[in-house]
CSV table of C-alpha atoms in Angstrom, one decimal:
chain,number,residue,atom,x,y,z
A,1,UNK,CA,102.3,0.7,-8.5
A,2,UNK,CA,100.2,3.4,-6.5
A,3,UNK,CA,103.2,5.4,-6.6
A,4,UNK,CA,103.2,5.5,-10.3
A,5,UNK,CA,100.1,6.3,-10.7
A,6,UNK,CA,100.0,9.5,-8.2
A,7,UNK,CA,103.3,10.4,-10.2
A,8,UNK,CA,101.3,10.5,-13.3
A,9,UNK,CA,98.9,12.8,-11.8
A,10,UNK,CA,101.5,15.0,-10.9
A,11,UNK,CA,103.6,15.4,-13.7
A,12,UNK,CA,103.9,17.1,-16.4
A,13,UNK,CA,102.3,14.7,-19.2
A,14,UNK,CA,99.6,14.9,-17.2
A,15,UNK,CA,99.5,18.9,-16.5
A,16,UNK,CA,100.2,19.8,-19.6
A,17,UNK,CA,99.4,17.1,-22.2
A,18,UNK,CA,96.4,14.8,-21.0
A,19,UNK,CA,94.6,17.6,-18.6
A,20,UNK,CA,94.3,20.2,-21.3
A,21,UNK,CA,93.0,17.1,-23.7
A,22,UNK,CA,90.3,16.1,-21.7
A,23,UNK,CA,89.0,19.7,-21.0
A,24,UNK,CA,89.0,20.2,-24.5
A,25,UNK,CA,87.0,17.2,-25.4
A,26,UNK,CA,84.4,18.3,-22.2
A,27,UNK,CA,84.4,21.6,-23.7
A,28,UNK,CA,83.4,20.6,-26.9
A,29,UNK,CA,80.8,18.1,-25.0
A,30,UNK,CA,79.1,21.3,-23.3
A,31,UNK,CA,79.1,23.5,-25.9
A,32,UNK,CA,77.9,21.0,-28.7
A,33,UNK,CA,75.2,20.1,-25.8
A,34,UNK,CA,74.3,23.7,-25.3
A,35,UNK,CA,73.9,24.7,-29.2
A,36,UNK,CA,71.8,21.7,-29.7
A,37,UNK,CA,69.3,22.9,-26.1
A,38,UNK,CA,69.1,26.0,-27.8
A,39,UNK,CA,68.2,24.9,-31.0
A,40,UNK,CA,65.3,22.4,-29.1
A,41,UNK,CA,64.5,25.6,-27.6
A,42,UNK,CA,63.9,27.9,-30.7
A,43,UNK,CA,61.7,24.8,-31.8
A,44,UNK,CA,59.6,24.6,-29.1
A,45,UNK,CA,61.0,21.2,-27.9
A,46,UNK,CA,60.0,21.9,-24.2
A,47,UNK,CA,61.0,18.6,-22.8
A,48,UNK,CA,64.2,17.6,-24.5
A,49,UNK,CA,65.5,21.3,-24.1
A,50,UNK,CA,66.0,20.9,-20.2
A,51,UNK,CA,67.8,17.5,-20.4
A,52,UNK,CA,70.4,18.8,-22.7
A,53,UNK,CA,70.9,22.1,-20.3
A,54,UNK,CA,71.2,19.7,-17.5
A,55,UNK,CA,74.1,17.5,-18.8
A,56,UNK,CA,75.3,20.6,-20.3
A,57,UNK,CA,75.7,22.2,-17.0
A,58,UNK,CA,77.5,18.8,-15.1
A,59,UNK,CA,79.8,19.0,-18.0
A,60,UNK,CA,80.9,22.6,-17.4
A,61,UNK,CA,80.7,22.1,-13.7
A,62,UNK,CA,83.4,19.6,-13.7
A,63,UNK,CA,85.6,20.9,-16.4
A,64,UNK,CA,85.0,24.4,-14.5
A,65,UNK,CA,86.3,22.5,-11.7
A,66,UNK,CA,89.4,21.3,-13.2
A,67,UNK,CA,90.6,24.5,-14.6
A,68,UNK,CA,89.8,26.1,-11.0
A,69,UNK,CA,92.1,23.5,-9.8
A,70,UNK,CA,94.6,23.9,-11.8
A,71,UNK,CA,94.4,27.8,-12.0
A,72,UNK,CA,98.1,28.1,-12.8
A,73,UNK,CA,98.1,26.2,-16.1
A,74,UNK,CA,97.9,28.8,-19.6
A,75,UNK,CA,97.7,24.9,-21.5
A,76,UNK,CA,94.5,24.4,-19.9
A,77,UNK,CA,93.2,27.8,-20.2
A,78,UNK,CA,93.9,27.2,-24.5
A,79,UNK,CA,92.5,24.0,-24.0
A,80,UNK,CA,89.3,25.6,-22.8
A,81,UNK,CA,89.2,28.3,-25.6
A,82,UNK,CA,89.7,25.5,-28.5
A,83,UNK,CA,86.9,23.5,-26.9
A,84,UNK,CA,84.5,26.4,-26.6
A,85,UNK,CA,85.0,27.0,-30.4
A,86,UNK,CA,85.4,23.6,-32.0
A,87,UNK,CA,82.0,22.9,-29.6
A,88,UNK,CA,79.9,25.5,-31.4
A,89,UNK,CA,81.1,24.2,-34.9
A,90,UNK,CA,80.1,20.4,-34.0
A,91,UNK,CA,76.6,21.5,-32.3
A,92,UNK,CA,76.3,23.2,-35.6
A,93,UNK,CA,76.9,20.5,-37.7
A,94,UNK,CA,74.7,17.9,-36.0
A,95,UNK,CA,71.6,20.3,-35.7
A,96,UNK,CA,72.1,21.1,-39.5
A,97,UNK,CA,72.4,16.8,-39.7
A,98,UNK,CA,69.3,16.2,-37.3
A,99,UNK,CA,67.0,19.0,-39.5
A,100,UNK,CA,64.8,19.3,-36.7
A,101,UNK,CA,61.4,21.2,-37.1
A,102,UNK,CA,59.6,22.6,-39.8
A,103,UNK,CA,60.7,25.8,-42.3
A,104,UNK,CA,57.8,27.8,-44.6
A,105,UNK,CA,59.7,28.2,-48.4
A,106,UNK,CA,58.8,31.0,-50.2
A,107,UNK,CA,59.7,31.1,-53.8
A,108,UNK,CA,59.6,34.1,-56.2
A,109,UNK,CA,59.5,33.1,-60.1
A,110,UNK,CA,59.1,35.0,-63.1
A,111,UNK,CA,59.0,32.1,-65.2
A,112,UNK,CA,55.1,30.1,-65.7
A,113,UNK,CA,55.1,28.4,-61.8
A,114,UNK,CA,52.5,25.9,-63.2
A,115,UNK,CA,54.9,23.1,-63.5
A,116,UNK,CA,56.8,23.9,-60.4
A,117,UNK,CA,52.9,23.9,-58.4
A,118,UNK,CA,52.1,20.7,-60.0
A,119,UNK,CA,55.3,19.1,-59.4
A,120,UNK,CA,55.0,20.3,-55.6
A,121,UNK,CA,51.8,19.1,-55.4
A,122,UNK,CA,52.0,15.6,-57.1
A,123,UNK,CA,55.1,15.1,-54.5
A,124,UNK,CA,52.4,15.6,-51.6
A,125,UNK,CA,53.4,19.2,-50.5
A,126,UNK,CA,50.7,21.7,-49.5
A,127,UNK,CA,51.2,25.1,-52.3
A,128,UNK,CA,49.5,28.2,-51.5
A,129,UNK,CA,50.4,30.6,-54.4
A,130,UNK,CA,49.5,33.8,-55.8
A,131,UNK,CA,50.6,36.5,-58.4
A,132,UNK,CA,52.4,39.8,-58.1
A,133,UNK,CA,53.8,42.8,-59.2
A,134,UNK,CA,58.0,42.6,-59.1
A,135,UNK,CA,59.9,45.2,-59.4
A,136,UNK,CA,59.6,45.3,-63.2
A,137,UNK,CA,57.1,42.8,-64.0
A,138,UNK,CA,54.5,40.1,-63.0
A,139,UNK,CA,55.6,37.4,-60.7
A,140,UNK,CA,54.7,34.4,-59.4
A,141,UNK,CA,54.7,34.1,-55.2
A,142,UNK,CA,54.9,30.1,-53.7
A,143,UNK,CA,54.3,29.4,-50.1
A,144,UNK,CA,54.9,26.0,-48.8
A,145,UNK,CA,55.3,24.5,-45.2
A,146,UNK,CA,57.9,21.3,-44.8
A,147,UNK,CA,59.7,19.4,-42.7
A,148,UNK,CA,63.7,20.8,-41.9
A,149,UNK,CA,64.7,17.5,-43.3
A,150,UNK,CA,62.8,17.9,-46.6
A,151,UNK,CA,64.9,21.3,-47.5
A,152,UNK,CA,66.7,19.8,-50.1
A,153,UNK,CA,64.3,17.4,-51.9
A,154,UNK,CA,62.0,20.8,-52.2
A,155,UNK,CA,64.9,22.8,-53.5
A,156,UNK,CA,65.6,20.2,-56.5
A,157,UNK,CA,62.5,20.0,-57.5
A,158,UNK,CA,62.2,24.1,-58.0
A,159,UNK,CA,65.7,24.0,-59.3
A,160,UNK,CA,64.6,21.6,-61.8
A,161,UNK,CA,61.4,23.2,-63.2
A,162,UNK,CA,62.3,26.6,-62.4
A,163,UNK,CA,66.7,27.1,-62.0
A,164,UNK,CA,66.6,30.6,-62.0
A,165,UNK,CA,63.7,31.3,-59.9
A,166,UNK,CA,64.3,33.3,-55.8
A,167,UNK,CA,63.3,31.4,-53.0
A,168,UNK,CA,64.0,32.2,-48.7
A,169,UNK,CA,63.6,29.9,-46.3
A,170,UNK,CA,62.2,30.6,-42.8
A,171,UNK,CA,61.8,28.5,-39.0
A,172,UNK,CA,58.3,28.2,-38.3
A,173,UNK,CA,57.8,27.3,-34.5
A,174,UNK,CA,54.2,26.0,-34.9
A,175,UNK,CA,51.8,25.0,-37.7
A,176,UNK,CA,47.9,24.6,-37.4
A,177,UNK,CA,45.7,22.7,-39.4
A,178,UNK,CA,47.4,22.6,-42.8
A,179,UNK,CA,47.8,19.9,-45.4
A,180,UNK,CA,46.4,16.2,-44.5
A,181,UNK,CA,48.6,13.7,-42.9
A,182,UNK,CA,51.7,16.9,-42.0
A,183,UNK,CA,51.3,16.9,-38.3
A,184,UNK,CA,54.1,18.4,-35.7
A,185,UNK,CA,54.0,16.8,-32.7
A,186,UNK,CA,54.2,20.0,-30.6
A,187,UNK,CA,50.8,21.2,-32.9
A,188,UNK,CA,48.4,22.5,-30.6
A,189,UNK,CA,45.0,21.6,-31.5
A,190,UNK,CA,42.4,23.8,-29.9
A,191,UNK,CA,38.5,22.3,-29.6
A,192,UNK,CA,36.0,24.3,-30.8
A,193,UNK,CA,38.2,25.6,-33.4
């Protein structure tokens, strides 16, 4: 039976089938690991950014070691490639799923925003709002801060009340003060302020 299995190991279903397989799936596992840390780190997420790098960094250390080991094998190297680049889409897909941190959405109408304000407001989101000159006529400029997770629900309601209106959406790393009961946990309160 040892025999066998130390013939597995050797062969070629192993070499060029199995090995390959697994260094793709620990490739994607660093990678997906890696765009998620750097996402933590654009946030601000100073503790959680360091344990991903970590178990990204054992990952690549072993798969590293496998290819090193196996130097000889173009199916492994392929392997590696298709992991690096499947990895990046699935980080990117599970940080757009998570919707961590907070985004400020500006939206540019020329249409009456008074609806669109109420709306906002009666929904419990903080408006800041002022009018402007457009490139051809007066305009209507709305700030407001939400959650990541939020984008969508915020995006309806101005869709609804104003379809045709232009809005951009922007990270915000940190927030101070701001509407009642909004608080980021990585909000830095300073006393005396």
């Amino acid at each position: 039976m040892e025999i066998l299995s130390i013939n597995f190991f050797e062969g070629n279903l192993f070499s060029y089938v199995v090995l390959p397989l697994l260094i793709f799936l620990a490739r994607i596992s660093d990678v997906t690991v890696g765009t998620l840390r750097i996402v933590m780190v654009s946030k601000g997420q100073k503790y959680i950014a360091p344990l991903l790098g970590f178990f990204e960094v054992i990952i690549w250390l072993v798969t590293m070691s496998k290819i090193i080991q196996n130097i000889d094998n173009w199916v492994a190297y392929v392997a590696y490639g298709a992991g690096f680049a499947t990895g990046n889409l699935v980080g990117l897909i599970i940080e757009e799923k998570l919707a961590v941190g907070i985004v400020q959405l500006q939206i540019i109408t020329r249409k009456s925003a008074d609806n669109l304000i109420a709306k906002l407001k009666a929904s419990g989101y903080g408006v800041t709002y002022h009018e402007a000159q457009g490139a051809n006529e007066k305009v209507a400029v709305i700030y407001t801060i939400i959650k990541r997770n939020e984008i969508k629900k915020v995006t309806e309601i101005m869709l609804t009340y104003n379809p045709n209106a232009f809005y951009s959406i922007q990270d915000i790393k940190m927030i101070s003060k701001g509407v009642p009961g909004f608080v980021q946990p990585s909000q830095r309160w300073r006393k005396g302020k």
